[in-house]
PDB file of C-alpha atoms in Angstrom:
ATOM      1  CA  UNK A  14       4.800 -82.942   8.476  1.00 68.00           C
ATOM      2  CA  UNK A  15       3.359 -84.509  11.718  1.00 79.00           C
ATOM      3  CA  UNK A  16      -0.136 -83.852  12.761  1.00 82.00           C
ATOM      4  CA  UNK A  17       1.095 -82.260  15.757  1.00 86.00           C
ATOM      5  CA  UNK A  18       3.547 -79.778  14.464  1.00 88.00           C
ATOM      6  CA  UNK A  19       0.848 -78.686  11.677  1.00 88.00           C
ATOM      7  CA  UNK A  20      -1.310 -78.260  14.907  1.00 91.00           C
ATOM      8  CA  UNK A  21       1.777 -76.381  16.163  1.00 93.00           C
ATOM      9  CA  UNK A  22       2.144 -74.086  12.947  1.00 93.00           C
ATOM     10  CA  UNK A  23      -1.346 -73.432  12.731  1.00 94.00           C
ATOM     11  CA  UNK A  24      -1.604 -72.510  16.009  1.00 95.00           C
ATOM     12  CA  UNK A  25       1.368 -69.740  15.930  1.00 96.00           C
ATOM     13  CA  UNK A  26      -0.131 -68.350  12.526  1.00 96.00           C
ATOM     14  CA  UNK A  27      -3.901 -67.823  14.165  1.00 96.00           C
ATOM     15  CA  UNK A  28      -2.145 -65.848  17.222  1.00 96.00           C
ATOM     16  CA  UNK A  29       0.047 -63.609  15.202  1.00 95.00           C
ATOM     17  CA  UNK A  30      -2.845 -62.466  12.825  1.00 93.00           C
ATOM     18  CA  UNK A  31      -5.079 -62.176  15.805  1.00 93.00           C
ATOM     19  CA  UNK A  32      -2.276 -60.042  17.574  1.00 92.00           C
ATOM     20  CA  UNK A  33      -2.478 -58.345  13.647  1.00 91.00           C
ATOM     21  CA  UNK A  34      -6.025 -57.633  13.890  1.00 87.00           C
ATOM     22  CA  UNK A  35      -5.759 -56.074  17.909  1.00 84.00           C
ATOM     23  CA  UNK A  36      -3.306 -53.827  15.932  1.00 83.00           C
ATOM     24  CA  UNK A  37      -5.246 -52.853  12.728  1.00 72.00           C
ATOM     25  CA  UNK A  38      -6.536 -49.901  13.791  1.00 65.00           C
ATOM     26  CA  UNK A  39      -3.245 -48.484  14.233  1.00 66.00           C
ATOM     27  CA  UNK A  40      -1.941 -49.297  10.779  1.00 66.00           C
ATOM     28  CA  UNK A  41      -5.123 -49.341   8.324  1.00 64.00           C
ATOM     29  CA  UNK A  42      -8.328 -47.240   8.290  1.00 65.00           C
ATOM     30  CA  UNK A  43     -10.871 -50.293   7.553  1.00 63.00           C
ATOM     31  CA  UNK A  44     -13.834 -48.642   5.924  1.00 71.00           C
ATOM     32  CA  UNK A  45     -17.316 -49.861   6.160  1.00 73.00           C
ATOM     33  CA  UNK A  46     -17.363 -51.547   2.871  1.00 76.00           C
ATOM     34  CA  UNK A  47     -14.082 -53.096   3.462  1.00 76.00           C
ATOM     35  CA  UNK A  48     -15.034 -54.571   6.722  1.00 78.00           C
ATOM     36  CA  UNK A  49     -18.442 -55.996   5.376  1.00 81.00           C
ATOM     37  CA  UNK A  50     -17.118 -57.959   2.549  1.00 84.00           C
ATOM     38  CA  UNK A  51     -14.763 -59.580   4.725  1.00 84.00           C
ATOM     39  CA  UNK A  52     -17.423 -60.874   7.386  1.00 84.00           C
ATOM     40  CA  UNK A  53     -19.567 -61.972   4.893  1.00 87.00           C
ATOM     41  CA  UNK A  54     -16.688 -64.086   2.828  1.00 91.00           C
ATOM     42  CA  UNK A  55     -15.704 -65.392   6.520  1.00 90.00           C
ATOM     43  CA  UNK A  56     -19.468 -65.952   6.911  1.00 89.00           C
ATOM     44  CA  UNK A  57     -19.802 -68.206   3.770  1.00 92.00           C
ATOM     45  CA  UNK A  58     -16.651 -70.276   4.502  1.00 93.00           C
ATOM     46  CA  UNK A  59     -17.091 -71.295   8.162  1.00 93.00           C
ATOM     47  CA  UNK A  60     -20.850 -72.391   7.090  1.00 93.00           C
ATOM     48  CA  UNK A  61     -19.234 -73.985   4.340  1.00 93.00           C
ATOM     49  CA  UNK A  62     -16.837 -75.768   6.279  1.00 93.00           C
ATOM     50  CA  UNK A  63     -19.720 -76.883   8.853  1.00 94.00           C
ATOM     51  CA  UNK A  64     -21.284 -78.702   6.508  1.00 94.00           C
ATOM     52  CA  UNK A  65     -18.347 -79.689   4.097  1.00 91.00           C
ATOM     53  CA  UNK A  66     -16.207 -80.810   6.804  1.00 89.00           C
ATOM     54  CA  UNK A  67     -16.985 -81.090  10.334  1.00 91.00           C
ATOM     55  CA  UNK A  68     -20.480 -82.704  10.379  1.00 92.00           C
ATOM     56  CA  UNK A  69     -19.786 -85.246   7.707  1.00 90.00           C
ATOM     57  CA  UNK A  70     -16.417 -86.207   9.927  1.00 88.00           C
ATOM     58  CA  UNK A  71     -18.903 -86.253  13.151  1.00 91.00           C
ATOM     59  CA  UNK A  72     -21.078 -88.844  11.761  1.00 91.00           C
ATOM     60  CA  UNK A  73     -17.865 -90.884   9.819  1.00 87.00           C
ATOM     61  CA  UNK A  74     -16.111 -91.264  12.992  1.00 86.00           C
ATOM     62  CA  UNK A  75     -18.730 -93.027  14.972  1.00 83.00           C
ATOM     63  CA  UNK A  76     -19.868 -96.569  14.466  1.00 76.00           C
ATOM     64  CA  UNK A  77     -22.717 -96.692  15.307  1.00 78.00           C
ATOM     65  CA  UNK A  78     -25.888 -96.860  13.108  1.00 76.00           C
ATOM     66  CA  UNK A  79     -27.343 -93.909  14.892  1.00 85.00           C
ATOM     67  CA  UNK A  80     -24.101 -91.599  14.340  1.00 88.00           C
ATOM     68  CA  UNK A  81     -26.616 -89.014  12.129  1.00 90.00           C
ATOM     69  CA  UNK A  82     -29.007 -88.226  14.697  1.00 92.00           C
ATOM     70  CA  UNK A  83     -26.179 -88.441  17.735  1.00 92.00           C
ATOM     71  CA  UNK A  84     -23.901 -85.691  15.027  1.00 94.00           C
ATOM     72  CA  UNK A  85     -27.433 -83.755  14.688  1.00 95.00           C
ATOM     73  CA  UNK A  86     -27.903 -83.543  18.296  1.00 96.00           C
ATOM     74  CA  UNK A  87     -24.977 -82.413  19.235  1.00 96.00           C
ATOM     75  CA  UNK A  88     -24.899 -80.130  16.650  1.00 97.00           C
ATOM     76  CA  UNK A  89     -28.442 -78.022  17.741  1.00 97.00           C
ATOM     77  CA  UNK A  90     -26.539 -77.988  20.924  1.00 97.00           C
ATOM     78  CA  UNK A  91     -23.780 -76.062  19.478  1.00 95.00           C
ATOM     79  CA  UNK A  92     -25.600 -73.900  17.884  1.00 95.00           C
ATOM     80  CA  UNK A  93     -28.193 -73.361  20.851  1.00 95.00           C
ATOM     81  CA  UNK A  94     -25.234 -72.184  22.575  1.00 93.00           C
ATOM     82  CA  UNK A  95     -23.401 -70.263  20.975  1.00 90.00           C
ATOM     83  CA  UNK A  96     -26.927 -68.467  20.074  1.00 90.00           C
ATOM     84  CA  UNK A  97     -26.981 -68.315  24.209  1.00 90.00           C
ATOM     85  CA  UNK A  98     -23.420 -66.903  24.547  1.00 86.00           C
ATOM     86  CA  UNK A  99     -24.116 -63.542  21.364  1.00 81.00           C
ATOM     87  CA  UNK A 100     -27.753 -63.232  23.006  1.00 82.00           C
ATOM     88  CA  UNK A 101     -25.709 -62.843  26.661  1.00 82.00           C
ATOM     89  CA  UNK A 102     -22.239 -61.038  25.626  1.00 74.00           C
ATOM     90  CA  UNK A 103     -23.395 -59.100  22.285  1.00 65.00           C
ATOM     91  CA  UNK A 104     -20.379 -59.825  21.061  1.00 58.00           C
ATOM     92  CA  UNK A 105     -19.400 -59.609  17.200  1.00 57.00           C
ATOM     93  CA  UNK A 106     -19.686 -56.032  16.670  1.00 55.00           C
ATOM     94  CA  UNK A 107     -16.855 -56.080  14.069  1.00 53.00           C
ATOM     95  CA  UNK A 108     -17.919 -52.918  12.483  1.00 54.00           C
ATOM     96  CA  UNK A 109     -17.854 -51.206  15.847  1.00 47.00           C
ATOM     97  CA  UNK A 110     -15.972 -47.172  16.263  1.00 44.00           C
ATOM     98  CA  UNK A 111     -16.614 -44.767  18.601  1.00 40.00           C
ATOM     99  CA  UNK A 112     -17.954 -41.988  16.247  1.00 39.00           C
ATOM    100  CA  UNK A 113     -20.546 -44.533  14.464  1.00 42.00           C
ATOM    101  CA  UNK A 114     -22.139 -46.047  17.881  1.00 40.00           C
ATOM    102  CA  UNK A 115     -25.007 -43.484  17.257  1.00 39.00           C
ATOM    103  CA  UNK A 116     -25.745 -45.033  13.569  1.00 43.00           C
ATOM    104  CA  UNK A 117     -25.514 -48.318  14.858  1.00 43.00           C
ATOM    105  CA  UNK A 118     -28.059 -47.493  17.523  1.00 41.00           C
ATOM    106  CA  UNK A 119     -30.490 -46.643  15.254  1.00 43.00           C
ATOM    107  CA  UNK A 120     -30.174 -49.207  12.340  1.00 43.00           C
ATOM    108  CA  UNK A 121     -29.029 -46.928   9.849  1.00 43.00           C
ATOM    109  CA  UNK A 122     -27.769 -49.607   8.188  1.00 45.00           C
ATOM    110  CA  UNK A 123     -28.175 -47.971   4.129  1.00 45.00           C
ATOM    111  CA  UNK A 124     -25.517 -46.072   4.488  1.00 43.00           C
ATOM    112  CA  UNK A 125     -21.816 -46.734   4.834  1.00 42.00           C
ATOM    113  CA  UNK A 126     -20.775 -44.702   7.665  1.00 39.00           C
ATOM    114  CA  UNK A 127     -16.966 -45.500   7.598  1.00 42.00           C
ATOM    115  CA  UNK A 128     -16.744 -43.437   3.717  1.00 41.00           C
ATOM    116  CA  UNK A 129     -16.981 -40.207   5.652  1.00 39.00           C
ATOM    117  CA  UNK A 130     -13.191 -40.006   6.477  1.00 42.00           C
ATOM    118  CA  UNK A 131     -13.898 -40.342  10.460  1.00 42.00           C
ATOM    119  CA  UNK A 132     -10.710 -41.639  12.066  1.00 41.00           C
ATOM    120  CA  UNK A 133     -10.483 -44.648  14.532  1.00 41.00           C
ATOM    121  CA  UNK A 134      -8.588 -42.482  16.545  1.00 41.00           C
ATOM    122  CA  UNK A 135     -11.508 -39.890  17.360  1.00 39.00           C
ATOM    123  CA  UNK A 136     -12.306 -39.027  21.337  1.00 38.00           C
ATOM    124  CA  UNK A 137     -14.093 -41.688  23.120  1.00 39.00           C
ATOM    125  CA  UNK A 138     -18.320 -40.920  23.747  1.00 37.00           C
ATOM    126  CA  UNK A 139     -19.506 -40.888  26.566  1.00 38.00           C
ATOM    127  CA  UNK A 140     -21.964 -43.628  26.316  1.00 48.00           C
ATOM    128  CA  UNK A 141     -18.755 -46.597  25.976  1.00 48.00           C
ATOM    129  CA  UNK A 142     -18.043 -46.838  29.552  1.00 51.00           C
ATOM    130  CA  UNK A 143     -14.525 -47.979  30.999  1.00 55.00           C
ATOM    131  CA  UNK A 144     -15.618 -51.249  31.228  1.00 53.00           C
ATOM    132  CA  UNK A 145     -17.648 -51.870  28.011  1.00 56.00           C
ATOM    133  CA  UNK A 146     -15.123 -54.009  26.373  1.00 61.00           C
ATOM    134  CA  UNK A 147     -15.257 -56.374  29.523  1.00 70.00           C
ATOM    135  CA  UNK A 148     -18.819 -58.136  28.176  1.00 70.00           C
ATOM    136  CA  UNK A 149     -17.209 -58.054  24.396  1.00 73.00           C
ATOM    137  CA  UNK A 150     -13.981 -59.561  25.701  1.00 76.00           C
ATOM    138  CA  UNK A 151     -15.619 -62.810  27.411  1.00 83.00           C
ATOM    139  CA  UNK A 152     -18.116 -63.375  24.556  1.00 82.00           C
ATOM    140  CA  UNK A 153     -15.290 -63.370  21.889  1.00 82.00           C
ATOM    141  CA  UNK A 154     -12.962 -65.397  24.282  1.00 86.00           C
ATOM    142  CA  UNK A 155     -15.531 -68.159  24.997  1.00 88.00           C
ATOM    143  CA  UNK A 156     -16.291 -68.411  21.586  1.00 88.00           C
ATOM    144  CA  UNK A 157     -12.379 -68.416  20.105  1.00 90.00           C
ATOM    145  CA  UNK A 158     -12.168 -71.155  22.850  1.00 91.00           C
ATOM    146  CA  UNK A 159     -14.638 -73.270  20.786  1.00 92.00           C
ATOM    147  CA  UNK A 160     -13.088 -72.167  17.402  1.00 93.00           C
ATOM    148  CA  UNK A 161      -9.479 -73.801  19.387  1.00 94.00           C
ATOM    149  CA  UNK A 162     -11.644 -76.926  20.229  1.00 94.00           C
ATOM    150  CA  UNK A 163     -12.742 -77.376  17.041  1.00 94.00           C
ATOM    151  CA  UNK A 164      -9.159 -77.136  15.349  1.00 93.00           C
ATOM    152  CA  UNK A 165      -8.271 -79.528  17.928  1.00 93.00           C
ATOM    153  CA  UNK A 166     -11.060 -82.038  17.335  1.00 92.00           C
ATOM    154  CA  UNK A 167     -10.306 -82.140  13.644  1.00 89.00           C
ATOM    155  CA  UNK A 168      -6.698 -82.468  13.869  1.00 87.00           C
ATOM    156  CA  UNK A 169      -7.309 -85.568  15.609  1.00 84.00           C
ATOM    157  CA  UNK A 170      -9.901 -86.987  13.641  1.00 65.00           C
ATOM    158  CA  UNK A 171      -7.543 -88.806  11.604  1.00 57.00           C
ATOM    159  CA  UNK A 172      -4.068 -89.476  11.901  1.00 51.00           C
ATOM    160  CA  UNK A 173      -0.916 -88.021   9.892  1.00 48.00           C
ATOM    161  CA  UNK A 174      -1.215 -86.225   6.822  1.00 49.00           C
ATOM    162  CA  UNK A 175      -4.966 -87.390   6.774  1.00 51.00           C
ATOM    163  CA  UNK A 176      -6.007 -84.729   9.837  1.00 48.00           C
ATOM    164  CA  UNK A 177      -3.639 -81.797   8.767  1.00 49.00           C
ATOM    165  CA  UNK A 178      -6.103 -81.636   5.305  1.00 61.00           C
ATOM    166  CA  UNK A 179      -8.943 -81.853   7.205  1.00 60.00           C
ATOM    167  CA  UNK A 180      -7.915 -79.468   9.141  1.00 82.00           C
ATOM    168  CA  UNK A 181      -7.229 -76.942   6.170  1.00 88.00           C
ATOM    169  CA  UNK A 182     -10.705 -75.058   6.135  1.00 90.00           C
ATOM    170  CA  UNK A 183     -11.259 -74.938   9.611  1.00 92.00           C
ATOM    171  CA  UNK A 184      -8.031 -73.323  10.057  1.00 92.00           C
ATOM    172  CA  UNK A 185      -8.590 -70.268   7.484  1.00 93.00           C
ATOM    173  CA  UNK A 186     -11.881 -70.021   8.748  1.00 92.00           C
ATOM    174  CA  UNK A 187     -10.827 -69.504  11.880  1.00 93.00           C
ATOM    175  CA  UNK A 188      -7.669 -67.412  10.665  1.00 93.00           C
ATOM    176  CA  UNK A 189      -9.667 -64.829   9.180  1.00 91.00           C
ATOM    177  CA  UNK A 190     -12.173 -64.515  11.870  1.00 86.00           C
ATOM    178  CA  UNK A 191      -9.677 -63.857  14.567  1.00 89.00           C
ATOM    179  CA  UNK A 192      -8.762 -60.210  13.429  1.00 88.00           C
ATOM    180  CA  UNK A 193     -11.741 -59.207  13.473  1.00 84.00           C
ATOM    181  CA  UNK A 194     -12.544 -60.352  16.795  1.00 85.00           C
ATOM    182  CA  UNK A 195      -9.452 -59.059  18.088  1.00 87.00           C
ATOM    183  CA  UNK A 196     -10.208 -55.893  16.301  1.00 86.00           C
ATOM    184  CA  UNK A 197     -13.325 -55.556  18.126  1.00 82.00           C
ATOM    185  CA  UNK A 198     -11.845 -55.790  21.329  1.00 82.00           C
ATOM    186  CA  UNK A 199      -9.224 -53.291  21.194  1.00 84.00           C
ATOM    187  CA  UNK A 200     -11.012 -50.624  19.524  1.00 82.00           C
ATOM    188  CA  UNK A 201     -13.765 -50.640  22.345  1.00 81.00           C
ATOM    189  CA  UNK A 202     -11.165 -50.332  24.749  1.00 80.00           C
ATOM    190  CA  UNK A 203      -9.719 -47.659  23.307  1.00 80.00           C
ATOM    191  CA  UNK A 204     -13.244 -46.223  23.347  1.00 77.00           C
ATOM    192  CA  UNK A 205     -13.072 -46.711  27.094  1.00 74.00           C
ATOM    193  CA  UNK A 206      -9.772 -44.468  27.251  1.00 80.00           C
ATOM    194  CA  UNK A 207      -7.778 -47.618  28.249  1.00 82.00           C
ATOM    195  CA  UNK A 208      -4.128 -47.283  27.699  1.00 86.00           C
ATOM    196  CA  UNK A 209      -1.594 -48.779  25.024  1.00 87.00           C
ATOM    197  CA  UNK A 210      -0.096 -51.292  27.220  1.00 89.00           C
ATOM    198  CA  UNK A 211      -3.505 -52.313  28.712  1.00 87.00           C
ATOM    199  CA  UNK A 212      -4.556 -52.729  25.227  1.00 87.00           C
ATOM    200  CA  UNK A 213      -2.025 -54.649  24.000  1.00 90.00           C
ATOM    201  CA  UNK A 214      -2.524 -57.615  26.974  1.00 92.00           C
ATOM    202  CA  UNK A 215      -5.927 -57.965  26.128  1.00 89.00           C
ATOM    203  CA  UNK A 216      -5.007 -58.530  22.662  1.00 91.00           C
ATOM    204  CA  UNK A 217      -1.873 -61.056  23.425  1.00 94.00           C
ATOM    205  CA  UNK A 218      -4.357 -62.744  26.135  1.00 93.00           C
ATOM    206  CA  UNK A 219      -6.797 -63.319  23.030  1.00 92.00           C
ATOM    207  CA  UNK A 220      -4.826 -64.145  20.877  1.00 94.00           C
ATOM    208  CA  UNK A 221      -3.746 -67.315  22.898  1.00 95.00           C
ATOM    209  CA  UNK A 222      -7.057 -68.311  23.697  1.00 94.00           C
ATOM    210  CA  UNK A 223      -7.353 -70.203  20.543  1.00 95.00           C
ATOM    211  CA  UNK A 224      -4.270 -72.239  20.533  1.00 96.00           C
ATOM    212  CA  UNK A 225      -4.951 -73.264  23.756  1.00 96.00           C
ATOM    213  CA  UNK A 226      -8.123 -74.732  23.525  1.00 95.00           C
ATOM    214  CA  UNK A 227      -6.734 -76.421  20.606  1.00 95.00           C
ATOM    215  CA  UNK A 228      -3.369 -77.834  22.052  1.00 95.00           C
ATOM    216  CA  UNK A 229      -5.602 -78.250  25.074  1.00 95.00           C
ATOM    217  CA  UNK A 230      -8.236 -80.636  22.938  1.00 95.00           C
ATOM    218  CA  UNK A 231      -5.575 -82.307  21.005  1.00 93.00           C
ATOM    219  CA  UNK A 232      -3.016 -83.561  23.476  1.00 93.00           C
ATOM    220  CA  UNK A 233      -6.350 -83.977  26.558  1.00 93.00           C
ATOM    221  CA  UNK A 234      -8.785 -86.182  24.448  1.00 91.00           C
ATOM    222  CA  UNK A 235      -6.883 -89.142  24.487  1.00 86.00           C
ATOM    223  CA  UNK A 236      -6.925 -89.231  28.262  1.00 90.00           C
ATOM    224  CA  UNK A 237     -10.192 -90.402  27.327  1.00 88.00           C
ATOM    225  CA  UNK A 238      -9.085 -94.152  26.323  1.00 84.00           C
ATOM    226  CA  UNK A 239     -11.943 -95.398  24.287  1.00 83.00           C
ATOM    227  CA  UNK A 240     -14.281 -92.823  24.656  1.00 86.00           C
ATOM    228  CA  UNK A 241     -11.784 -90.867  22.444  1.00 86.00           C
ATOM    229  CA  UNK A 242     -13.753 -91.118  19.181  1.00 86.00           C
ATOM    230  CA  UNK A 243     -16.929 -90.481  20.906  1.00 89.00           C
ATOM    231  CA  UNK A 244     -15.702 -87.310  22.112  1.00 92.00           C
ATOM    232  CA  UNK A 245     -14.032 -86.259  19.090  1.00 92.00           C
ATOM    233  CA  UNK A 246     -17.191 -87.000  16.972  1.00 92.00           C
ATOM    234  CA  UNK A 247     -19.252 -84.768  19.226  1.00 94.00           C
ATOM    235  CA  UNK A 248     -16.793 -81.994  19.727  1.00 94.00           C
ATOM    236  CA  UNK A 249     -16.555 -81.991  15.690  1.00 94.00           C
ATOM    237  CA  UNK A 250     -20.436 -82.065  15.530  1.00 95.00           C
ATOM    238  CA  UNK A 251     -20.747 -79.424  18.292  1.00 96.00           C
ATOM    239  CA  UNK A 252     -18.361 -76.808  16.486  1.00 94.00           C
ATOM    240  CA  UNK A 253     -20.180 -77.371  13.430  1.00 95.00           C
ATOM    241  CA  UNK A 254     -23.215 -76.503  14.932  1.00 95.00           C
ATOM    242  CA  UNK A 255     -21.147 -73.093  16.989  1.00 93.00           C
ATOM    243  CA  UNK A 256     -19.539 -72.370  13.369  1.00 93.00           C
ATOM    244  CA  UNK A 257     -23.561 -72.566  11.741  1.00 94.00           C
ATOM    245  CA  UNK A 258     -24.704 -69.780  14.137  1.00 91.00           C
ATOM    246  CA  UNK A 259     -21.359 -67.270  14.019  1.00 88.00           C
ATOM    247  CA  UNK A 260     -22.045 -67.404  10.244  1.00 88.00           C
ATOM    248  CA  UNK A 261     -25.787 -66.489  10.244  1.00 87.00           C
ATOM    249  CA  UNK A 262     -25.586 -64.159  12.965  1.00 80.00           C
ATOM    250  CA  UNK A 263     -22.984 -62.363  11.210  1.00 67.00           C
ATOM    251  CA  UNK A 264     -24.040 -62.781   7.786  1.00 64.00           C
ATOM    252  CA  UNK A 265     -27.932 -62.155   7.966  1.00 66.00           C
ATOM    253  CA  UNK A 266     -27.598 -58.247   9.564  1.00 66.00           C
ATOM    254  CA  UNK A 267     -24.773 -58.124   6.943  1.00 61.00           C
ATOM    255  CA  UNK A 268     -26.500 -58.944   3.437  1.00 64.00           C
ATOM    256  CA  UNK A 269     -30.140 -58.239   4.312  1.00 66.00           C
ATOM    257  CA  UNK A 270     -29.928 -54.929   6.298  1.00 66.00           C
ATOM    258  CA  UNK A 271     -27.037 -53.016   3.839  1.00 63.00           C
ATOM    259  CA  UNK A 272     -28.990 -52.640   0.139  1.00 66.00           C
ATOM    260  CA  UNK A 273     -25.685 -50.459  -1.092  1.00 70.00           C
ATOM    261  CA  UNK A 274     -23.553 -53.111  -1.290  1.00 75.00           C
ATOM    262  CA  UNK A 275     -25.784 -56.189  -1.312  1.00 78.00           C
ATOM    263  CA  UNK A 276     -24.719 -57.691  -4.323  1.00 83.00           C
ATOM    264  CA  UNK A 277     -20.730 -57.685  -3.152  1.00 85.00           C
ATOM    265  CA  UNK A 278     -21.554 -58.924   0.302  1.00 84.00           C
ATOM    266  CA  UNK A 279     -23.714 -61.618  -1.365  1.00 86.00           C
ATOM    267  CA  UNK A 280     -20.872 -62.481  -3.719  1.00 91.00           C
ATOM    268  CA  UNK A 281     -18.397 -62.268  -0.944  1.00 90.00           C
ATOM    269  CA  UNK A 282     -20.813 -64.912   1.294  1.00 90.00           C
ATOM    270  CA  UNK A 283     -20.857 -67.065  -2.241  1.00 93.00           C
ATOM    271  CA  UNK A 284     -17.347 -66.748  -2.153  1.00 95.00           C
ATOM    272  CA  UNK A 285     -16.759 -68.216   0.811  1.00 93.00           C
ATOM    273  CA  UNK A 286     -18.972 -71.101   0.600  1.00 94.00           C
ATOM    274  CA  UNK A 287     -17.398 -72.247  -2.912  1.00 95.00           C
ATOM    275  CA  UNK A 288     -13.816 -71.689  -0.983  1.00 94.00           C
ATOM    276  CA  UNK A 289     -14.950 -74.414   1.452  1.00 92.00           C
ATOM    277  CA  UNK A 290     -16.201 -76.718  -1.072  1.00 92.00           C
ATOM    278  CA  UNK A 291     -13.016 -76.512  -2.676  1.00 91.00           C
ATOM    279  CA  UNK A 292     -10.708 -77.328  -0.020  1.00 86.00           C
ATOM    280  CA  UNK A 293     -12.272 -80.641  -0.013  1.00 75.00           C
ATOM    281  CA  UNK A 294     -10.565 -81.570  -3.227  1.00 70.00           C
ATOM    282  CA  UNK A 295      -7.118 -81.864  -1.573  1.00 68.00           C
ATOM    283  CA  UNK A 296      -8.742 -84.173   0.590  1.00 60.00           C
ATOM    284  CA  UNK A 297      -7.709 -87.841   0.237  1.00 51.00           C
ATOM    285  CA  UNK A 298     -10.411 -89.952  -1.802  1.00 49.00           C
ATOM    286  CA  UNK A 299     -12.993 -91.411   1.330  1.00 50.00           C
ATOM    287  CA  UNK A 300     -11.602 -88.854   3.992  1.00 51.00           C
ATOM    288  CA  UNK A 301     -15.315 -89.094   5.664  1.00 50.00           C
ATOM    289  CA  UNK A 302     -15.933 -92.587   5.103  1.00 47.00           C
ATOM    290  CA  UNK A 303     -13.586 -94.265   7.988  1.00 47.00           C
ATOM    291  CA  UNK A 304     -15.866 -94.852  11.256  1.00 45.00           C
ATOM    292  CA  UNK A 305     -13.557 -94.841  14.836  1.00 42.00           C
TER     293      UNK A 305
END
């Protein structure tokens, strides 16, 4: 298979389970526990596949003797801002439901709230205003616009079969993030007492977001000419650095703040890391090791 329909294919599977995830709450009654081990397993494989993949590809597909500390750079700048964007939007409240917001507020993080048998489907409180999700909604969509640059970057790192392996862990990673975020999303704005059919364009809207930035990336960088590699590198080093900080932000509240289950959200985050190292075995022999 081509590089660009594997682009193509992995592009319609991230939509349709983030469409999935704007729907969960409608089909599946994800409890507290539930919804903890599967941030911190995503946790553990996207900072597994920053490090494992997309900063040792930065600094392979530049030249230059000085391809570390350009990689480095550009990957504090990733993280810097995506810091920037959760500090600004407060996005990634994946374990967000009306009924809870007051145990949120107030750290109450030792016990797990979701075991009680409240529904998602419980009356809005008054403190999630109309327009809450608005805030939640550009944080998540500026950030699964990186996620779609990244995919996009790494796909072209390398030609033919070459990029679609590469490709393989930032893909799941990304995969299993998106219903969550989408998640997120549509349960606040059916905090806000927005409608079905309201809810369900913000969730196809997001779930595009992604795929574009990535088809966007893919078939726009080599506009560039020779500056393609360059701009590859950094947009590889970059998400590395945006991947770094989604995993810590989400991981750290995660494993340090909820003692019941801190031994399965440890071994989740363990999980995911060893899932990342893993995929690098169906990588070709040298995979890093071929400068632009």
């Amino acid at each position: 298979m081509s590089a660009e329909l594997l682009l193509v294919a992995y592009c319609a599977a991230i939509a349709l389970l983030s469409l999935a995830g704007g729907l969960l709450p409608n089909w599946v009654h994800m409890t507290h526990t539930r919804t903890q081990l599967v941030m911190s397993f995503v946790s553990g494989l996207m900072l597994g596949v920053a490090f494992y993949h997309l900063l040792p590809h930065s600094i392979a597909l530049q030249p230059s003797a000085q391809a570390a500390d350009i990689s480095a750079w550009w990957l504090m700048i990733g993280l810097i801002t995506m810091l920037l964007l959760l500090r600004m939007f407060h996005f990634h409240q994946h374990d967000f439901s009306p009924v809870e917001e007051k145990h949120h507020d107030h750290h109450l993080h030792d016990h797990p709230v979701h075991e009680h048998g409240d529904h998602h489907h419980a009356p809005a409180v008054p403190s999630v205003h109309r327009l809450s999700w608005v805030g939640l909604a550009l944080g998540l969509g500026l950030h699964t616009l990186i996620d779609g640059v990244a995919l996009g970057a790494v796909m072209q790192g390398e030609p033919g079969q070459m990029a679609g392996l590469l490709g393989v862990g930032v893909f799941l990673a990304i995969l299993l993030h998106k219903p969550l975020d989408a998640m997120s999303i549509t349960t606040i704005m059916e905090a806000g007492g927005w409608n079905r059919r309201s809810r369900a364009l913000a969730n196809i809207g997001f779930a595009l977001l992604c795929p574009l930035g990535a088809l966007l990336f893919y078939f726009g960088v080599d506009l560039l000419g020779d500056a393609r590699h360059h701009a590859v590198a950094v947009a590889l080093a970059f998400s590395a650095g945006a991947f770094i900080c989604i995993a810590l932000s989400d991981l750290l509240p995660e494993v340090h703040f909820h003692s019941h289950d801190r031994g399965k959200l440890t071994l989740a985050f363990l999980a995911g890391i060893m899932l990342a190292y893993a995929i690098g075995g169906i990588e070709p022999s040298g995979a890093h090791l071929h400068g632009g």
